[in-house]
Short mmCIF file of C-alpha atoms in Angstrom, two decimals:
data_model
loop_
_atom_site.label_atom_id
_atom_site.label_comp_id
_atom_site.label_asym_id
_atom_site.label_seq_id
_atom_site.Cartn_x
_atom_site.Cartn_y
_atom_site.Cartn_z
CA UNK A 1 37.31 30.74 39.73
CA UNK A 2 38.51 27.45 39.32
CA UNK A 3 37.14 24.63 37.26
CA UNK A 4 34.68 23.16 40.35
CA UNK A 5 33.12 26.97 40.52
CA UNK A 6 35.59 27.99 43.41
CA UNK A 7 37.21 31.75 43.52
CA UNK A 8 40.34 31.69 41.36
CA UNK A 9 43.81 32.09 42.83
CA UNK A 10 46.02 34.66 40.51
CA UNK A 11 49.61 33.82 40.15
CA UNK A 12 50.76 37.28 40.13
CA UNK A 13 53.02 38.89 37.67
CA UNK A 14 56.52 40.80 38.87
CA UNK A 15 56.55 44.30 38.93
CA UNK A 16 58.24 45.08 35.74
CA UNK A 17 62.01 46.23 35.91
CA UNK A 18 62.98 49.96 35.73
CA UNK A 19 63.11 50.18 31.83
CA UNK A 20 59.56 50.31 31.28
CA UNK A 21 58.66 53.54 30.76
CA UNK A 22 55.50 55.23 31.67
CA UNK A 23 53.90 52.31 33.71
CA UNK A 24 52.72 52.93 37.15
CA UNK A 25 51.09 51.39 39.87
CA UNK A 26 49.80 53.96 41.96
CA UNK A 27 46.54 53.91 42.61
CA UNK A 28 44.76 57.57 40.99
CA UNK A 29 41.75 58.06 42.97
CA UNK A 30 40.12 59.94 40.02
CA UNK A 31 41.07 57.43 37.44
CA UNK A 32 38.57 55.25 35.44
CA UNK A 33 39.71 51.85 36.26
CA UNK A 34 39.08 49.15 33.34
CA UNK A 35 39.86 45.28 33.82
CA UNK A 36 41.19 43.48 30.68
CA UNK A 37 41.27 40.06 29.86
CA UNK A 38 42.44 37.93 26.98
CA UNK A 39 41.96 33.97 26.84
CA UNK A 40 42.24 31.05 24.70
CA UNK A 41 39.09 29.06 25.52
CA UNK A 42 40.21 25.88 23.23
CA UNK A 43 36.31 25.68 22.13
CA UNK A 44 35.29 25.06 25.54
CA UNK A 45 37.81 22.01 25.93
CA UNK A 46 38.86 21.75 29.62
CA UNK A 47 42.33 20.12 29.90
CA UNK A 48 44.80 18.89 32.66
CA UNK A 49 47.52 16.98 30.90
CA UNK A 50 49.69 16.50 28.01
CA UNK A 51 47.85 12.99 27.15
CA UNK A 52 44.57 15.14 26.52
CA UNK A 53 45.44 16.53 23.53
CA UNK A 54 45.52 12.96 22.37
CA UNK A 55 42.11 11.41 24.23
CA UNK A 56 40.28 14.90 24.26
CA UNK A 57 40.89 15.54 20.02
CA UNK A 58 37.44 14.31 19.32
CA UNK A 59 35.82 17.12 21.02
CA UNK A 60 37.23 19.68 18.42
CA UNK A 61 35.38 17.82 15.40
CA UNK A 62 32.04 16.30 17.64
CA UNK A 63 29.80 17.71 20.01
CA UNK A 64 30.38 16.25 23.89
CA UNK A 65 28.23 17.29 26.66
CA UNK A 66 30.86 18.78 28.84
CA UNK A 67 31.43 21.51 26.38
CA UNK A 68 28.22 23.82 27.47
CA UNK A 69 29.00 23.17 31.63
CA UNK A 70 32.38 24.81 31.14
CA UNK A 71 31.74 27.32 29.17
CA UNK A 72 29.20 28.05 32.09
CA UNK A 73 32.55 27.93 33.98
CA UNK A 74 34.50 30.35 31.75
CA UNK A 75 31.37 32.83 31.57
CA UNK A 76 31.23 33.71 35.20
CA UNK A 77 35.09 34.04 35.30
CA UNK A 78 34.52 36.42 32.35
CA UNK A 79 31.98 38.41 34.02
CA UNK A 80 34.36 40.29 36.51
CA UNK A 81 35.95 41.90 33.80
CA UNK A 82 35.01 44.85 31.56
CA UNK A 83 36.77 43.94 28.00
CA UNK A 84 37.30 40.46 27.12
CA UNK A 85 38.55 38.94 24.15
CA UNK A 86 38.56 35.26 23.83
CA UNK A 87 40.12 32.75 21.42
CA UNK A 88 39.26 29.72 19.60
CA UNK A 89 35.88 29.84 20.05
CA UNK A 90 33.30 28.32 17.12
CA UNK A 91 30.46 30.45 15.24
CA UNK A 92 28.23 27.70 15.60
CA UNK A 93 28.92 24.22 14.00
CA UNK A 94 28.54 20.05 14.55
CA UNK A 95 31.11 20.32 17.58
CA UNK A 96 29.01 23.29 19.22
CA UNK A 97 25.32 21.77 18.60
CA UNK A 98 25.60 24.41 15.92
CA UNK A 99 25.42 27.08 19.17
CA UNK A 100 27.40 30.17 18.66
CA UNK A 101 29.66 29.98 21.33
CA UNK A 102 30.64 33.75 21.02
CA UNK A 103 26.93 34.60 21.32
CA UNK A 104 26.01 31.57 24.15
CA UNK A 105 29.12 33.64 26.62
CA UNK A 106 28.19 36.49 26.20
CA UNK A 107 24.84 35.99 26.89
CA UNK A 108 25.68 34.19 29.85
CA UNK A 109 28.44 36.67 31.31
CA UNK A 110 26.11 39.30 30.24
CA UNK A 111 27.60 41.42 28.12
CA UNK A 112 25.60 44.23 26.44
CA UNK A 113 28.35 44.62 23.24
CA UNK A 114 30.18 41.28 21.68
CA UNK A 115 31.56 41.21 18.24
CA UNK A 116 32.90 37.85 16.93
CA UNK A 117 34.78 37.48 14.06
CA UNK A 118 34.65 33.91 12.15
CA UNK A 119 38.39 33.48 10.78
CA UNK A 120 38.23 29.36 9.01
CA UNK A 121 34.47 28.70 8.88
CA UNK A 122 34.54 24.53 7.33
CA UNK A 123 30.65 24.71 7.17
CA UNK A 124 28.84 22.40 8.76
CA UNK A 125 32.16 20.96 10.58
CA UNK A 126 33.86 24.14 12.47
CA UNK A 127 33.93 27.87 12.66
CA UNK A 128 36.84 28.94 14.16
CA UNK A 129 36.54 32.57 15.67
CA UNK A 130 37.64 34.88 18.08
CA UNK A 131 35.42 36.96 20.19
CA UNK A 132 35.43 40.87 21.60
CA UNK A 133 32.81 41.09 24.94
CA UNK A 134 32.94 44.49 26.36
CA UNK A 135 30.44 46.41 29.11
CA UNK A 136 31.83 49.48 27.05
CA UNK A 137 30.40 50.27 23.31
CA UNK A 138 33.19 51.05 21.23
CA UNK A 139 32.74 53.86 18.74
CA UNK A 140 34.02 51.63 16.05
CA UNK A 141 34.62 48.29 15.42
CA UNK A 142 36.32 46.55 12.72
CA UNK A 143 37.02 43.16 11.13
CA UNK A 144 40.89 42.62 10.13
CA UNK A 145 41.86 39.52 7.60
CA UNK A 146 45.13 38.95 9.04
CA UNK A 147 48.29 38.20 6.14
CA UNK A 148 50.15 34.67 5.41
CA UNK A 149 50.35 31.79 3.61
CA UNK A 150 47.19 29.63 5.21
CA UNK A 151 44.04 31.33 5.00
CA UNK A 152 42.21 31.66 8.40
CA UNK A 153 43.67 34.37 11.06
CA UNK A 154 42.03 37.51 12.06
CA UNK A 155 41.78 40.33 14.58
CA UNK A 156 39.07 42.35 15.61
CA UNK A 157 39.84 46.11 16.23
CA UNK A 158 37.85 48.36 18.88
CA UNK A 159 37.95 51.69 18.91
CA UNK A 160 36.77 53.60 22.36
CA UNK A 161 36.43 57.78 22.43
CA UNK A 162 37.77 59.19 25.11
CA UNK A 163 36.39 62.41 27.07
CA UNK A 164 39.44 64.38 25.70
CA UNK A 165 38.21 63.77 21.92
CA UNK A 166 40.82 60.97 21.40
CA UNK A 167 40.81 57.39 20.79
CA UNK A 168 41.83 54.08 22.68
CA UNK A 169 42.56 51.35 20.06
CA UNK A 170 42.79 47.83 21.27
CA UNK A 171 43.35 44.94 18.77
CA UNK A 172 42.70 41.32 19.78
CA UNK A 173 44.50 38.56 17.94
CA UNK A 174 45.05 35.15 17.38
CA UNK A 175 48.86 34.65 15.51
CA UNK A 176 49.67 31.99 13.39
CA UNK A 177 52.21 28.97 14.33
CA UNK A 178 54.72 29.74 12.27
CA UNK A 179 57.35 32.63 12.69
CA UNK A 180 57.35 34.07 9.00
CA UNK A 181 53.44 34.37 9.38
CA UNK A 182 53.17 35.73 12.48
CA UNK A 183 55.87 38.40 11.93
CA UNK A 184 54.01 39.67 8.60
CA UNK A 185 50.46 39.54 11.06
CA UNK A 186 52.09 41.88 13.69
CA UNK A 187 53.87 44.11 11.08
CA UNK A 188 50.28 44.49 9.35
CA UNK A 189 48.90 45.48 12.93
CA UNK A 190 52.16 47.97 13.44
CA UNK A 191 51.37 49.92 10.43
CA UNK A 192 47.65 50.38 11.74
CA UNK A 193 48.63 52.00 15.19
CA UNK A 194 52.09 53.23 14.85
CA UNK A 195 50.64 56.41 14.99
CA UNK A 196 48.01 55.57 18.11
CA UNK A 197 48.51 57.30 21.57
CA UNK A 198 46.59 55.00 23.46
CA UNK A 199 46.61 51.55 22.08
CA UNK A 200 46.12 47.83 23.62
CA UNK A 201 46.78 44.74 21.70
CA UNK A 202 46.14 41.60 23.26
CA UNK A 203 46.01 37.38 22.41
CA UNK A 204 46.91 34.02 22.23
CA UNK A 205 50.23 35.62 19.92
CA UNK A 206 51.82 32.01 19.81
CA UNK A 207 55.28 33.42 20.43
CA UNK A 208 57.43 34.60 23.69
CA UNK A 209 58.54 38.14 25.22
CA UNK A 210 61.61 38.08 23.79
CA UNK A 211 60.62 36.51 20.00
CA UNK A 212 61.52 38.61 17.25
CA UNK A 213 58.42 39.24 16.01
CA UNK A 214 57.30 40.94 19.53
CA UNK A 215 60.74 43.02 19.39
CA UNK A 216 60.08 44.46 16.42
CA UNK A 217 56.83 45.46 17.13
CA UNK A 218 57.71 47.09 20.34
CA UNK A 219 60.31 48.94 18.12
CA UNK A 220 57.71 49.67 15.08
CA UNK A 221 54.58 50.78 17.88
CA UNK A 222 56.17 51.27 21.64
CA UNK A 223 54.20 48.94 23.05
CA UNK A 224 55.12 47.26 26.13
CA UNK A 225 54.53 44.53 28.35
CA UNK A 226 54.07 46.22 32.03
CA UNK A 227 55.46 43.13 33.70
CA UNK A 228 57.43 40.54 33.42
CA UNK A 229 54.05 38.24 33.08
CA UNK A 230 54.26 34.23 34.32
CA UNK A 231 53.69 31.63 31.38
CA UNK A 232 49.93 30.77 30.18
CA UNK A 233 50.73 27.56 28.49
CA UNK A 234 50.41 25.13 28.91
CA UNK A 235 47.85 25.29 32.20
CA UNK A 236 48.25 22.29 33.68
CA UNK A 237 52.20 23.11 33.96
CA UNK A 238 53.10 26.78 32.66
CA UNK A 239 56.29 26.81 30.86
CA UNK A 240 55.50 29.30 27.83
CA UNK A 241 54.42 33.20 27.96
CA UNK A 242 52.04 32.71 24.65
CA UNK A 243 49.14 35.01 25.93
CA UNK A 244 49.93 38.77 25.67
CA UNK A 245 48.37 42.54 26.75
CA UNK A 246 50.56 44.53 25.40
CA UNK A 247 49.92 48.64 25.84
CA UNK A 248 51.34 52.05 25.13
CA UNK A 249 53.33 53.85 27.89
CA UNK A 250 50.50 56.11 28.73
CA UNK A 251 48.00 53.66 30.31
CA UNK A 252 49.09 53.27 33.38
CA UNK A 253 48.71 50.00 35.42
CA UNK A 254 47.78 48.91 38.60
CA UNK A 255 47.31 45.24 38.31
CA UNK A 256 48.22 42.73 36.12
CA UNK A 257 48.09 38.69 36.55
CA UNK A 258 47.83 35.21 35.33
CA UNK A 259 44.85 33.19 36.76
CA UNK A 260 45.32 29.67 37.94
CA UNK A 261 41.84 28.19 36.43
CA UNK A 262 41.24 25.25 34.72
CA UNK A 263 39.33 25.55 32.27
CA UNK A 264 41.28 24.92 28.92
CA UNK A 265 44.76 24.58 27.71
CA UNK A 266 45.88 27.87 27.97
CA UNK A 267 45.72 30.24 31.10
CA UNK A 268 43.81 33.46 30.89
CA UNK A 269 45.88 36.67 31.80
CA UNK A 270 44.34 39.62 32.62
CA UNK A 271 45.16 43.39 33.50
CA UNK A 272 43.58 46.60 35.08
CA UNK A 273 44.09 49.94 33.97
CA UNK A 274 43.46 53.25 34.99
CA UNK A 275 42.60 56.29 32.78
CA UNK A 276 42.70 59.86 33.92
CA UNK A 277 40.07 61.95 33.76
CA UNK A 278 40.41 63.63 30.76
CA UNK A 279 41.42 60.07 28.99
CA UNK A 280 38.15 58.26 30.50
CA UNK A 281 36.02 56.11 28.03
CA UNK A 282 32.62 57.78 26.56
CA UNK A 283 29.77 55.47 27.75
CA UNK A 284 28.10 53.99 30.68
CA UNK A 285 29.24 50.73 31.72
CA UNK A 286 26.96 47.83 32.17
CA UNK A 287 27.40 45.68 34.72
CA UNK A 288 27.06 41.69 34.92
#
């Protein structure tokens, strides 16, 4: 869906190359088929061009009317999917209205389970958070306090049960700008599902494919990108690959894409999976 409420067109991903082990894209007719989606939101900010940043940076300290129309936007392009997780979002402060934007999307995209995390909260002024929005109830969720030297980053972790008395564990992040910081946030995520068989962790990671600090989690975890995924930022001309779904070999894929929207400075990507039988999520799924 683009920005004026029309049906999105996906740039679509390249099939990734042999190396990647365990992905597929053959359709299982008997598979549970769940769409992912991560996306930066940039507090409801639309933005088209590099001189925004500049003529647009009062809208991340004051409240503007355009905010609460796009996120309208965002919300029904969120809807189509069954696990969201969305960053830079605000808990409720003077640049929402003091409306919880976590809370206002998922009402709107209707989602019957949403967990937001607040990672900076300045009072009055800005809470920074990230948000989880799934049709799905997890068994367990958790709040992480991510590692480094400014105060401020977290992840939310989701646990799912699967029919076969195991566990899908998905982490949704938001990394840090600098490389030392963001290398100790993904080692502290390695350690907590190095172990996992099925595991997803997606975000706005700040970094490329082929950074360090994505090698050597792929080496800690074996997680892998499916496809060779187009750049996310920034929207109005894509040049970076900062927005990430990274999974274990085992969930296979049938779809994965970046979507040409406008609606902030970052483009959302999003993925669809298919579980076997046996590895299908407990739980009914509600619908939008």
């Amino acid at each position: 869906m683009t920005a004026d409420g029309k049906h999105a067109e996906p740039v679509r991903a390249q099939p990734a190359s042999p190396e990647v082990r365990g992905l597929t894209y053959q359709h299982d007719q008997g598979a549970q088929r769940l769409r992912l989606l991560s996306f930066n939101a940039q507090v409801g900010i639309p933005s088209s061009r590099l001189h925004h940043y500049l003529t647009n940076s009062w809208k991340h300290v004051l409240p503007y009317k355009g905010r609460i129309g796009n996120l309208d936007r965002v919300a029904r392009f969120i809807s189509d999917f069954d696990i969201v997780g969305v960053q830079e979002l605000d808990g409720g402060s003077l640049r929402s209205n003091f409306v919880d934007l976590a809370s206002y999307l998922s009402e709107k995209a209707r989602f019957p389970h949403t967990y937001n995390r607040i990672n900076r909260n300045l009072g009055q002024f800005a809470k920074h958070s990230l948000a989880l929005f799934s049709r799905l109830e997890p068994e367990r969720v958790e709040m992480h306090r991510l590692p480094g030297p400014l105060p401020g980053r977290g992840a939310i972790e989701a646990r799912y049960a699967m029919e076969n008395g195991e566990e899908l564990v998905l982490f949704l992040l938001h990394l840090a700008l600098g490389r030392r910081a963001r290398q100790a946030q993904l080692d502290y995520v390695a350690e907590r599902i190095q172990s996992e068989r099925h595991a997803v962790v997606m975000g706005d990671l700040n970094c490329q494919q082929d950074s360090l600090e994505i090698r050597r989690l792929v080496a800690r975890t074996g997680l892998l990108e499916p496809m060779s995924c187009p750049a996310t930022y920034p929207s109005w001309d894509p040049r970076l690959v900062f927005d990430h779904i990274l999974l274990t070999p085992d969930l296979h894929v049938s779809d994965m894409r970046v979507y040409n929207v406008a609606l902030s400075d970052h483009l959302p990507v999003g993925i669809e999976i298919e579980l076997p039988a046996a590895q299908s999520l407990h739980g009914t799924r509600h619908t939008a």
